[in-house]
Short mmCIF file of C-alpha atoms in Angstrom, two decimals:
data_model
loop_
_atom_site.label_atom_id
_atom_site.label_comp_id
_atom_site.label_asym_id
_atom_site.label_seq_id
_atom_site.Cartn_x
_atom_site.Cartn_y
_atom_site.Cartn_z
CA MET A 81 0.03 0.02 0.02
CA PRO A 82 1.09 3.60 -0.47
CA GLY A 83 1.54 6.01 2.36
CA CYS A 84 3.99 8.76 3.63
CA PHE A 85 5.94 6.56 6.06
CA GLY A 86 7.89 4.16 3.90
CA ILE A 87 5.57 1.03 4.21
CA GLY A 88 1.94 0.22 3.90
CA ASP A 89 0.23 0.25 7.22
CA PHE A 90 -3.11 -0.06 9.07
CA GLY A 91 -3.90 3.62 8.51
CA PRO A 92 -6.07 5.51 5.90
CA CYS A 93 -4.76 3.57 2.85
CA ALA A 94 -5.86 0.30 4.27
CA TYR A 95 -9.40 1.60 4.80
CA GLU A 96 -9.34 3.12 1.21
CA PHE A 97 -8.40 -0.31 -0.09
CA ALA A 98 -11.31 -1.86 1.72
CA ASP A 99 -13.59 0.80 0.11
CA PHE A 100 -12.11 -0.10 -3.36
CA LEU A 101 -12.90 -3.77 -2.70
CA LEU A 102 -16.42 -2.83 -1.83
CA ALA A 103 -16.93 -0.72 -4.94
CA ALA A 104 -15.42 -3.55 -6.95
CA GLY A 105 -17.80 -6.11 -5.51
CA GLN A 106 -14.98 -8.16 -3.92
CA LYS A 107 -15.63 -10.32 -0.88
CA LEU A 108 -12.19 -11.62 0.06
CA TRP A 109 -8.92 -9.85 0.77
CA GLN A 110 -5.83 -12.12 1.00
CA VAL A 111 -2.66 -10.84 2.76
CA LEU A 112 0.74 -12.22 3.18
CA PRO A 113 1.95 -13.18 6.66
CA LEU A 114 1.80 -10.08 9.02
CA ASN A 115 4.52 -11.30 11.38
CA PRO A 116 7.71 -9.31 12.08
CA THR A 117 10.11 -9.98 9.12
CA GLY A 118 13.63 -10.92 9.62
CA TYR A 119 16.19 -12.36 7.13
CA GLY A 120 15.70 -10.88 3.56
CA ASP A 121 12.67 -8.92 4.84
CA SER A 122 10.67 -12.01 3.95
CA PRO A 123 7.25 -12.58 5.61
CA TYR A 124 8.16 -16.33 5.50
CA GLN A 125 11.27 -15.74 7.63
CA CYS A 126 9.89 -14.00 10.77
CA PHE A 127 11.06 -13.43 14.28
CA SER A 128 7.85 -14.89 15.57
CA ALA A 129 5.01 -17.06 14.37
CA PHE A 130 2.59 -15.27 16.75
CA ALA A 131 3.64 -11.63 16.87
CA GLY A 132 2.68 -8.88 14.49
CA ASN A 133 4.98 -6.62 12.60
CA PRO A 134 5.15 -3.26 14.31
CA LEU A 135 6.14 -1.53 11.10
CA LEU A 136 2.62 -2.01 9.98
CA LEU A 137 1.32 0.26 12.77
CA SER A 138 -0.29 3.49 11.57
CA LEU A 139 1.41 6.52 12.90
CA GLU A 140 -1.57 8.56 11.91
CA ARG A 141 -3.83 6.56 14.17
CA LEU A 142 -1.34 6.94 17.04
CA ARG A 143 -1.41 10.60 16.42
CA ASP A 144 -5.13 10.51 16.55
CA GLN A 145 -4.97 8.81 19.96
CA GLY A 146 -2.66 11.64 21.20
CA LEU A 147 0.34 9.40 21.39
CA LEU A 148 2.31 11.29 18.71
CA GLU A 149 2.50 14.92 17.67
CA GLU A 150 1.87 16.28 14.22
CA SER A 151 5.50 17.22 14.25
CA ASP A 152 6.46 13.62 14.62
CA LEU A 153 4.81 12.77 11.39
CA ALA A 154 6.15 15.85 9.58
CA GLN A 155 9.65 14.57 10.08
CA ALA A 156 9.30 11.67 7.67
CA PRO A 157 11.92 11.62 4.92
CA PRO A 158 10.91 11.37 1.27
CA PHE A 159 10.41 7.62 0.83
CA PRO A 160 10.08 5.85 -2.58
CA GLU A 161 6.56 5.69 -3.79
CA ASP A 162 6.47 2.26 -5.39
CA LEU A 163 8.79 0.18 -3.20
CA ILE A 164 9.83 -0.16 0.36
CA ASP A 165 13.31 0.79 1.63
CA PHE A 166 13.17 -1.42 4.72
CA GLY A 167 16.26 0.00 6.33
CA ALA A 168 15.21 3.65 5.96
CA THR A 169 11.67 2.71 7.06
CA ILE A 170 12.89 1.05 10.24
CA GLN A 171 15.32 3.91 10.98
CA TYR A 172 12.33 6.43 10.83
CA LYS A 173 9.50 4.48 12.42
CA ARG A 174 11.14 2.86 15.38
CA PRO A 175 11.90 6.09 17.18
CA ALA A 176 8.32 7.28 16.55
CA LEU A 177 6.96 4.05 17.88
CA ARG A 178 9.20 4.44 20.99
CA ARG A 179 7.78 8.02 21.43
CA ALA A 180 4.29 6.73 21.28
CA ALA A 181 5.04 3.93 23.84
CA GLU A 182 6.57 6.48 26.23
CA VAL A 183 3.52 8.67 26.01
CA PHE A 184 1.21 5.70 26.52
CA PHE A 185 2.93 4.49 29.66
CA ALA A 186 3.01 8.10 31.01
CA ASP A 187 -0.58 9.19 30.13
CA ALA A 188 -2.69 6.17 29.24
CA SER A 189 -6.27 6.19 30.58
CA ARG A 190 -7.29 3.67 33.16
CA ALA A 191 -9.29 1.82 30.48
CA ASP A 192 -6.37 1.69 28.07
CA ARG A 193 -4.00 0.54 30.66
CA ALA A 194 -6.38 -2.12 31.73
CA ALA A 195 -6.83 -3.22 28.14
CA PHE A 196 -3.04 -3.45 27.73
CA ASP A 197 -2.76 -5.59 30.90
CA ARG A 198 -5.44 -7.84 29.68
CA PHE A 199 -3.68 -8.23 26.35
CA CYS A 200 -0.41 -9.07 28.04
CA GLU A 201 -1.92 -11.71 30.24
CA ARG A 202 -3.82 -13.28 27.29
CA ALA A 203 -0.81 -13.31 25.04
CA SER A 204 1.76 -14.29 27.70
CA PRO A 205 2.32 -17.80 26.31
CA TRP A 206 4.23 -16.20 23.46
CA LEU A 207 4.54 -12.52 24.24
CA ASP A 208 7.04 -12.72 27.09
CA ASP A 209 9.48 -14.86 25.07
CA PHE A 210 9.07 -12.70 21.94
CA ALA A 211 9.64 -9.37 23.79
CA LEU A 212 12.78 -10.75 25.48
CA PHE A 213 14.03 -12.29 22.24
CA MET A 214 13.66 -9.03 20.42
CA ALA A 215 15.17 -6.85 23.22
CA LEU A 216 18.17 -9.31 23.33
CA LYS A 217 18.59 -8.94 19.62
CA ASP A 218 18.80 -5.16 19.98
CA VAL A 219 21.39 -5.58 22.70
CA HIS A 220 23.39 -7.98 20.43
CA ASN A 221 23.21 -5.64 17.44
CA GLY A 222 20.73 -7.98 15.64
CA THR A 223 22.97 -11.00 15.54
CA ALA A 224 21.36 -14.42 15.54
CA TRP A 225 20.58 -16.00 18.95
CA THR A 226 23.10 -18.82 18.41
CA THR A 227 25.96 -16.25 18.67
CA TRP A 228 24.84 -15.02 22.16
CA ASP A 229 26.51 -16.08 25.52
CA ALA A 230 25.80 -19.69 26.45
CA GLU A 231 23.74 -18.78 29.46
CA ILE A 232 21.10 -16.73 27.55
CA ARG A 233 21.40 -18.74 24.43
CA ARG A 234 20.38 -21.75 26.35
CA ARG A 235 17.83 -19.87 28.44
CA ASP A 236 19.48 -20.53 31.78
CA PRO A 237 16.67 -19.37 34.21
CA HIS A 238 19.07 -17.10 36.14
CA ALA A 239 20.14 -15.43 32.85
CA VAL A 240 16.49 -15.00 31.81
CA SER A 241 15.54 -13.38 35.06
CA GLU A 242 18.63 -11.11 34.97
CA TRP A 243 18.02 -9.97 31.39
CA THR A 244 14.27 -9.53 31.96
CA LEU A 245 15.05 -7.17 34.83
CA ARG A 246 17.75 -5.32 33.02
CA LEU A 247 15.60 -4.79 29.86
CA ALA A 248 12.25 -4.19 31.59
CA ARG A 249 11.53 -0.88 29.92
CA HIS A 250 12.40 -2.14 26.51
CA LEU A 251 10.23 -5.17 27.05
CA ASN A 252 7.26 -2.95 27.84
CA GLU A 253 7.89 -1.07 24.57
CA ILE A 254 7.79 -4.23 22.59
CA LYS A 255 4.69 -5.47 24.36
CA TYR A 256 2.98 -2.20 23.78
CA TRP A 257 3.65 -2.30 20.00
CA GLN A 258 2.08 -5.69 19.93
CA PHE A 259 -0.92 -4.36 21.81
CA GLU A 260 -1.40 -1.63 19.31
CA PHE A 261 -0.83 -3.99 16.39
CA PHE A 262 -3.66 -6.27 17.38
CA ARG A 263 -5.90 -3.28 18.34
CA GLN A 264 -5.37 -1.59 14.94
CA TRP A 265 -5.76 -4.83 12.98
CA GLU A 266 -9.01 -5.59 14.84
CA ASP A 267 -10.41 -2.08 13.93
CA LEU A 268 -9.54 -2.72 10.23
CA LYS A 269 -11.07 -6.19 10.37
CA THR A 270 -14.29 -4.87 11.81
CA TYR A 271 -14.41 -2.23 9.12
CA CYS A 272 -14.04 -4.96 6.44
CA ARG A 273 -16.62 -7.20 8.11
CA GLN A 274 -19.12 -4.38 8.07
CA ARG A 275 -18.68 -4.26 4.31
CA ASP A 276 -19.04 -8.10 3.93
CA ILE A 277 -15.28 -8.41 3.15
CA ARG A 278 -13.54 -11.33 4.77
CA LEU A 279 -9.82 -11.59 5.43
CA MET A 280 -7.67 -14.45 4.35
CA GLY A 281 -4.32 -14.88 6.02
CA ASP A 282 -1.27 -16.90 5.29
CA LEU A 283 0.22 -19.51 7.67
CA PRO A 284 3.78 -20.65 6.69
CA ILE A 285 4.52 -24.24 7.40
CA TYR A 286 7.98 -23.45 8.89
CA VAL A 287 9.34 -20.89 11.24
CA ALA A 288 12.60 -18.99 10.90
CA HIS A 289 15.67 -20.34 12.72
CA ASP A 290 16.50 -16.94 14.11
CA SER A 291 13.12 -16.58 15.80
CA ALA A 292 11.67 -16.47 19.34
CA ASP A 293 9.89 -19.73 18.45
CA VAL A 294 13.04 -21.69 17.93
CA TRP A 295 14.96 -19.93 20.73
CA ALA A 296 12.20 -20.58 23.30
CA ARG A 297 11.38 -24.18 22.11
CA PRO A 298 14.56 -25.73 20.76
CA GLU A 299 13.32 -29.21 21.68
CA MET A 300 10.81 -28.92 18.87
CA PHE A 301 13.41 -28.77 16.21
CA TYR A 302 16.42 -30.77 14.91
CA LEU A 303 19.32 -28.71 16.34
CA GLU A 304 22.87 -29.40 17.43
CA ASP A 305 24.20 -28.40 20.84
CA ARG A 306 24.89 -24.79 19.99
CA GLY A 307 21.43 -24.41 18.46
CA ASN A 308 22.18 -24.56 14.72
CA PRO A 309 19.98 -26.85 12.57
CA THR A 310 21.29 -30.25 11.60
CA VAL A 311 18.70 -30.46 8.73
CA VAL A 312 16.77 -27.74 7.01
CA SER A 313 13.75 -27.27 4.81
CA GLY A 314 13.40 -26.89 1.02
CA VAL A 315 11.96 -28.49 -2.07
CA PRO A 316 13.69 -30.47 -4.77
CA PRO A 317 14.35 -29.09 -8.32
CA ASP A 318 11.22 -27.41 -9.63
CA TYR A 319 9.74 -24.74 -11.97
CA PHE A 320 11.82 -22.06 -10.36
CA SER A 321 15.22 -23.69 -9.95
CA THR A 322 17.15 -26.63 -11.34
CA THR A 323 18.81 -27.07 -7.91
CA GLY A 324 15.63 -26.80 -5.94
CA GLN A 325 14.82 -24.23 -3.26
CA LEU A 326 16.88 -24.28 -0.02
CA TRP A 327 14.70 -22.40 2.38
CA GLY A 328 16.97 -23.09 5.41
CA ASN A 329 14.21 -23.24 8.04
CA PRO A 330 14.88 -25.82 10.82
CA ILE A 331 12.88 -29.02 10.59
CA TYR A 332 10.26 -29.94 13.18
CA ARG A 333 10.68 -32.92 15.46
CA TRP A 334 7.23 -34.16 14.83
CA ASP A 335 7.53 -36.86 17.50
CA VAL A 336 7.98 -34.15 20.13
CA LEU A 337 5.11 -31.99 18.81
CA GLU A 338 2.79 -35.21 18.70
CA ALA A 339 3.74 -36.20 22.20
CA ASP A 340 1.77 -33.37 23.70
CA GLY A 341 -1.08 -33.53 21.21
CA PHE A 342 0.35 -30.86 18.91
CA ARG A 343 -0.41 -28.03 21.42
CA TRP A 344 2.04 -25.65 19.76
CA TRP A 345 0.26 -26.03 16.45
CA ILE A 346 -3.11 -25.64 18.01
CA GLU A 347 -2.11 -22.45 19.65
CA ARG A 348 -0.60 -21.24 16.36
CA PHE A 349 -3.83 -21.91 14.56
CA ARG A 350 -5.75 -20.30 17.38
CA ALA A 351 -3.77 -17.18 17.00
CA SER A 352 -4.09 -17.14 13.20
CA LEU A 353 -7.90 -17.79 13.29
CA ALA A 354 -8.29 -14.81 15.75
CA LEU A 355 -6.76 -12.56 13.02
CA PHE A 356 -8.41 -14.06 9.91
CA ASP A 357 -11.64 -15.57 8.62
CA LEU A 358 -9.76 -17.92 6.34
CA VAL A 359 -6.19 -19.29 6.30
CA ARG A 360 -4.00 -20.38 3.42
CA LEU A 361 -1.98 -23.21 4.74
CA ASP A 362 1.39 -22.75 3.05
CA HIS A 363 3.31 -25.78 1.55
CA PHE A 364 0.51 -28.17 2.34
CA ARG A 365 2.52 -30.94 0.56
CA GLY A 366 4.98 -30.76 3.61
CA PHE A 367 2.36 -31.98 6.05
CA GLU A 368 2.28 -35.34 4.20
CA SER A 369 5.87 -35.61 3.36
CA TYR A 370 8.57 -32.87 3.51
CA TRP A 371 11.93 -32.36 1.74
CA GLU A 372 14.74 -32.60 4.31
CA VAL A 373 18.20 -31.33 3.39
CA PRO A 374 21.36 -31.73 5.55
CA ALA A 375 22.36 -28.33 6.91
CA ARG A 376 25.85 -28.48 5.37
CA GLU A 377 24.48 -28.56 1.72
CA ALA A 378 24.69 -25.53 -0.47
CA THR A 379 21.58 -26.47 -2.55
CA ALA A 380 18.47 -28.47 -2.07
CA ILE A 381 19.40 -31.21 -4.54
CA HIS A 382 20.76 -33.73 -2.06
CA GLY A 383 17.60 -34.01 0.20
CA ARG A 384 15.17 -36.68 0.88
CA TRP A 385 11.39 -37.08 1.37
CA VAL A 386 10.38 -37.79 5.01
CA LYS A 387 6.92 -38.65 6.09
CA ALA A 388 5.00 -36.26 8.30
CA PRO A 389 2.02 -36.83 10.61
CA GLY A 390 -0.38 -34.61 8.60
CA LYS A 391 -3.42 -36.80 9.32
CA LYS A 392 -2.86 -36.81 13.04
CA LEU A 393 -2.15 -33.05 13.08
CA LEU A 394 -5.25 -32.05 11.14
CA SER A 395 -7.35 -34.42 13.23
CA ALA A 396 -6.09 -32.65 16.39
CA LEU A 397 -6.93 -29.30 14.79
CA ARG A 398 -10.32 -30.43 13.73
CA ASN A 399 -11.04 -31.81 17.19
CA GLU A 400 -10.13 -28.42 18.64
CA PHE A 401 -11.76 -26.06 16.05
CA GLY A 402 -14.41 -28.09 14.18
CA GLU A 403 -14.50 -27.64 10.49
CA LEU A 404 -11.25 -25.98 9.42
CA PRO A 405 -11.41 -22.72 7.45
CA ILE A 406 -8.23 -23.65 5.57
CA VAL A 407 -7.13 -23.44 1.94
CA ALA A 408 -4.42 -25.96 1.21
CA GLU A 409 -1.55 -24.61 -0.92
CA ASN A 410 -1.20 -27.88 -2.80
CA LEU A 411 1.39 -26.74 -5.37
CA GLY A 412 4.67 -28.34 -6.26
CA VAL A 413 5.37 -32.20 -6.39
CA ILE A 414 1.88 -33.38 -5.55
CA THR A 415 1.35 -37.11 -5.09
CA PRO A 416 -1.89 -39.03 -4.58
CA PRO A 417 -1.30 -39.34 -0.74
CA VAL A 418 -1.13 -35.42 -0.57
CA GLU A 419 -4.45 -35.19 -2.37
CA GLN A 420 -6.04 -37.95 -0.23
CA LEU A 421 -5.07 -36.04 2.91
CA ARG A 422 -6.55 -32.83 1.53
CA GLU A 423 -9.69 -34.48 0.41
CA GLU A 424 -10.15 -36.39 3.64
CA PHE A 425 -10.32 -33.10 5.58
CA GLY A 426 -12.46 -31.29 2.96
CA LEU A 427 -9.85 -28.75 2.31
CA PRO A 428 -10.00 -26.76 -1.00
CA GLY A 429 -6.86 -26.66 -3.01
CA MET A 430 -5.25 -24.02 -5.23
CA SER A 431 -4.71 -23.55 -8.96
CA ILE A 432 -2.37 -21.07 -10.66
CA LEU A 433 -3.29 -20.17 -14.25
CA GLN A 434 0.34 -19.37 -15.12
CA PHE A 435 1.25 -23.03 -14.57
CA ALA A 436 -1.40 -24.20 -17.15
CA PHE A 437 0.56 -24.05 -20.28
CA GLY A 438 4.03 -25.22 -19.67
CA THR A 439 5.84 -28.66 -19.82
CA ASP A 440 4.88 -29.66 -16.29
CA PRO A 441 2.86 -32.97 -16.43
CA GLN A 442 0.39 -31.42 -13.96
CA GLY A 443 -0.17 -28.47 -16.30
CA PRO A 444 -3.51 -29.66 -17.63
CA SER A 445 -4.91 -29.64 -14.13
CA PHE A 446 -4.35 -25.97 -14.00
CA ARG A 447 -6.44 -25.19 -17.07
CA PRO A 448 -9.85 -23.68 -16.16
CA HIS A 449 -11.90 -26.37 -17.98
CA ASN A 450 -10.39 -28.92 -15.68
CA TYR A 451 -11.07 -27.09 -12.41
CA SER A 452 -13.29 -28.58 -9.70
CA ARG A 453 -15.65 -26.43 -7.78
CA ASP A 454 -13.87 -27.00 -4.46
CA LEU A 455 -10.90 -24.83 -5.54
CA VAL A 456 -9.39 -21.35 -5.14
CA ALA A 457 -8.07 -20.19 -8.43
CA TYR A 458 -5.43 -17.51 -9.07
CA THR A 459 -3.97 -15.86 -12.15
CA GLY A 460 -0.61 -16.02 -10.23
CA GLY A 461 0.75 -16.13 -6.75
CA HIS A 462 3.25 -14.12 -4.78
CA ASP A 463 6.13 -16.28 -6.18
CA ASN A 464 5.07 -15.82 -9.77
CA ASP A 465 5.78 -13.04 -12.16
CA THR A 466 2.94 -10.68 -12.79
CA ALA A 467 0.66 -11.71 -15.64
CA VAL A 468 2.08 -8.93 -17.90
CA GLY A 469 5.61 -9.89 -16.88
CA TRP A 470 5.01 -13.56 -17.47
CA TRP A 471 3.58 -12.86 -20.92
CA ALA A 472 6.45 -10.56 -21.83
CA SER A 473 9.07 -13.12 -20.78
CA SER A 474 11.19 -14.41 -23.58
CA GLY A 475 14.25 -15.74 -21.70
CA ALA A 476 12.79 -17.68 -18.86
CA THR A 477 15.11 -15.90 -16.45
CA ASP A 478 12.58 -16.51 -13.60
CA SER A 479 12.30 -20.29 -14.00
CA THR A 480 13.79 -23.39 -15.42
CA ARG A 481 11.99 -22.87 -18.79
CA THR A 482 14.16 -22.67 -21.95
CA PRO A 483 13.37 -20.07 -24.70
CA GLU A 484 11.83 -22.90 -26.61
CA ASP A 485 9.60 -23.85 -23.61
CA VAL A 486 8.51 -20.26 -23.46
CA ARG A 487 7.63 -20.27 -27.13
CA LYS A 488 5.54 -23.36 -26.87
CA GLU A 489 3.93 -22.13 -23.58
CA GLN A 490 2.87 -18.84 -25.15
CA GLU A 491 1.60 -20.65 -28.31
CA LEU A 492 -0.62 -22.88 -26.24
CA ALA A 493 -1.76 -19.97 -23.98
CA ARG A 494 -2.57 -17.84 -27.00
CA ALA A 495 -4.82 -20.59 -28.40
CA TYR A 496 -6.36 -21.63 -25.06
CA LEU A 497 -7.14 -17.96 -24.06
CA ASN A 498 -8.14 -16.84 -27.51
CA PHE A 499 -5.58 -14.06 -27.01
CA HIS A 500 -4.98 -11.38 -29.60
CA ASP A 501 -2.12 -8.90 -29.64
CA ASP A 502 -4.46 -5.87 -29.07
CA ALA A 503 -5.86 -7.48 -25.85
CA GLU A 504 -4.68 -7.08 -22.31
CA ILE A 505 -3.19 -10.31 -21.12
CA ASN A 506 -3.94 -9.60 -17.50
CA TRP A 507 -7.70 -9.11 -18.08
CA ILE A 508 -7.84 -12.15 -20.40
CA MET A 509 -6.44 -14.22 -17.57
CA ILE A 510 -8.64 -12.67 -14.94
CA ARG A 511 -11.72 -13.42 -17.08
CA ALA A 512 -10.59 -17.02 -17.59
CA VAL A 513 -10.35 -17.78 -13.85
CA GLU A 514 -13.57 -15.79 -13.11
CA ALA A 515 -15.47 -17.76 -15.73
CA SER A 516 -14.39 -21.09 -14.29
CA VAL A 517 -16.35 -23.26 -11.81
CA ALA A 518 -13.88 -22.60 -9.01
CA ALA A 519 -15.81 -21.49 -5.92
CA VAL A 520 -13.27 -18.75 -5.13
CA VAL A 521 -11.02 -16.65 -7.39
CA ILE A 522 -8.26 -14.34 -6.13
CA VAL A 523 -6.32 -11.91 -8.34
CA PRO A 524 -3.01 -10.30 -7.33
CA LEU A 525 -3.45 -6.59 -7.38
CA GLN A 526 -0.47 -6.29 -9.71
CA ASP A 527 -2.63 -8.22 -12.27
CA VAL A 528 -5.66 -5.96 -11.65
CA LEU A 529 -3.42 -3.05 -12.39
CA GLY A 530 -1.70 -4.62 -15.41
CA LEU A 531 1.86 -4.06 -14.02
CA SER A 532 5.06 -5.48 -15.52
CA ASN A 533 7.64 -7.61 -13.73
CA SER A 534 9.02 -4.50 -12.06
CA ALA A 535 5.96 -5.09 -9.63
CA ARG A 536 6.84 -8.72 -8.89
CA MET A 537 6.61 -9.51 -5.25
CA ASN A 538 9.08 -12.38 -4.90
CA LEU A 539 11.58 -14.35 -7.04
CA PRO A 540 12.17 -17.76 -5.38
CA GLY A 541 15.77 -18.65 -4.88
CA THR A 542 16.96 -15.09 -4.35
CA VAL A 543 17.44 -13.40 -0.95
CA SER A 544 17.45 -9.74 -1.79
CA GLY A 545 15.20 -7.33 -3.75
CA ASN A 546 11.97 -9.01 -2.85
CA TRP A 547 8.79 -8.18 -0.79
CA LYS A 548 9.26 -4.39 -1.65
CA TRP A 549 6.50 -3.58 -4.14
CA ARG A 550 3.86 -0.96 -3.28
CA TYR A 551 1.11 0.45 -5.49
CA ARG A 552 1.20 4.10 -6.39
CA PRO A 553 -1.26 6.61 -4.77
CA GLY A 554 -4.39 7.17 -6.88
CA VAL A 555 -4.31 4.01 -9.03
CA LEU A 556 -7.32 2.50 -7.48
CA SER A 557 -9.76 4.40 -9.66
CA GLY A 558 -13.53 4.22 -10.05
CA GLU A 559 -13.01 2.95 -13.67
CA LEU A 560 -10.91 0.13 -12.33
CA SER A 561 -13.37 -0.93 -9.58
CA ALA A 562 -16.19 -0.83 -12.16
CA ARG A 563 -14.26 -2.99 -14.59
CA LEU A 564 -13.58 -5.59 -11.88
CA ARG A 565 -17.16 -5.51 -10.60
CA SER A 566 -18.43 -6.06 -14.09
CA LEU A 567 -16.74 -9.41 -14.37
CA THR A 568 -17.74 -10.31 -10.79
CA VAL A 569 -21.43 -9.78 -11.76
CA LEU A 570 -21.09 -11.31 -15.14
CA TYR A 571 -19.89 -14.59 -13.68
CA ASP A 572 -22.27 -14.67 -10.83
CA ARG A 573 -19.53 -14.10 -8.25
CA ASP A 574 -21.46 -11.15 -6.64
CA SER A 575 -23.33 -11.59 -3.32
CA GLY A 576 -26.36 -13.92 -3.26
CA SER A 577 -25.11 -15.94 -6.22
CA PRO A 578 -24.70 -19.76 -6.28
CA ILE A 579 -20.86 -19.29 -6.25
CA ALA A 580 -21.21 -16.99 -3.23
CA MET A 581 -23.25 -19.64 -1.39
CA GLU A 582 -20.71 -22.22 -2.22
CA GLU A 583 -18.03 -19.93 -0.98
CA ASN A 584 -19.79 -19.74 2.33
CA ARG A 585 -18.71 -23.34 2.95
CA LEU A 586 -15.08 -22.17 3.00
CA ARG A 587 -15.60 -19.91 5.89
#
């Protein structure tokens, strides 16, 4: 989102976007993980699986609460309009957030202070560890927890007590930012709900190694004595890389998680379902079998498939929450057991139109005439190029495709989509998925706006330059919302339609 403070936030632009969705007849807003980003600024490498990213806090809303002065906001440097400079944003926003925390603790009303205390008590199973972890990272200049002194690295009780006392003021600041994060998000969620817009979140299968989750619960992961992983996550060679993708996250010790009835996963889902109406379960394939790579390897080639207790985990979740409002991200190397697991628990899968025309043997299943109703269809995902960028690609620099593969892919796509050179490929693709029988269709905003690959969100296998795109102010025009609404109405995806009633089952 645009905005004056370097990064999209829960301020006016978020509410304007909800208004755009309403005008465009849209019912579902999907977001990337909202946790505090770490390595590579990736929302899939976060410092906590439970906490919110304080950079998303709206300074304008803090000003309206009397926690910041107008002068605090006037000091913002000139940030880029269409991308995030994470370093500059952090350098500007953190002092402002500290000022807001200082004012809150000095002048908060009795009701606000009581609300803060209730939040801290309710969130204590993760909040205390997270706050201490982040404060310790600041003390250690941001270095990974495995480099800290042995006593605090291993969470010696005496060291934990000593550091908690020493860092008490900073711990309160961090807890306050979390309090405001969830308060601002809940306000936005309520605004969306009043407009019949539901929010869909994203739950990554893995957590980052340098996170409060791993530091606080090392017994849940395969780690050596110092805390470094012995095996890490990834996927074998795929569409995006001939050497596979080496994600580097530590692998769960599923036997330990199972021994206490998957309580950590249950609490993680509870936290996610408190934020969202619907959750995309990332890398669903890994809940049936996951690709395990020795930590010493430089690529993901020399890994192996290892069975995971997906059925037991999903059963525990269903016993706790009833019918699961989950969309299974069933992309990649999908085998019959993976699909059996998804179907057994009644979870809709995903389809990406960009994958429909290439050499992948699963390509035909991504073509709209082969869709099932119990499906969420996309023109592309956050790992794909934009529709315009994908169509303009001639060298396959973003994938394992050869130039000849690209030529054949575009030839098939041209015939299948009945595409002519004077048409807009992004709208041709949007129409194709909307006209399908898939119960739900989600379109990346870049494709609605018809942007080139300069607006791509992520290029798998790269660690820099990703997750930075922002849309420019003023682009969400009435003409654009009317165009999107017309397709929504044309294909009976507006409220009260059979598709909408089918969609209700995914709540």
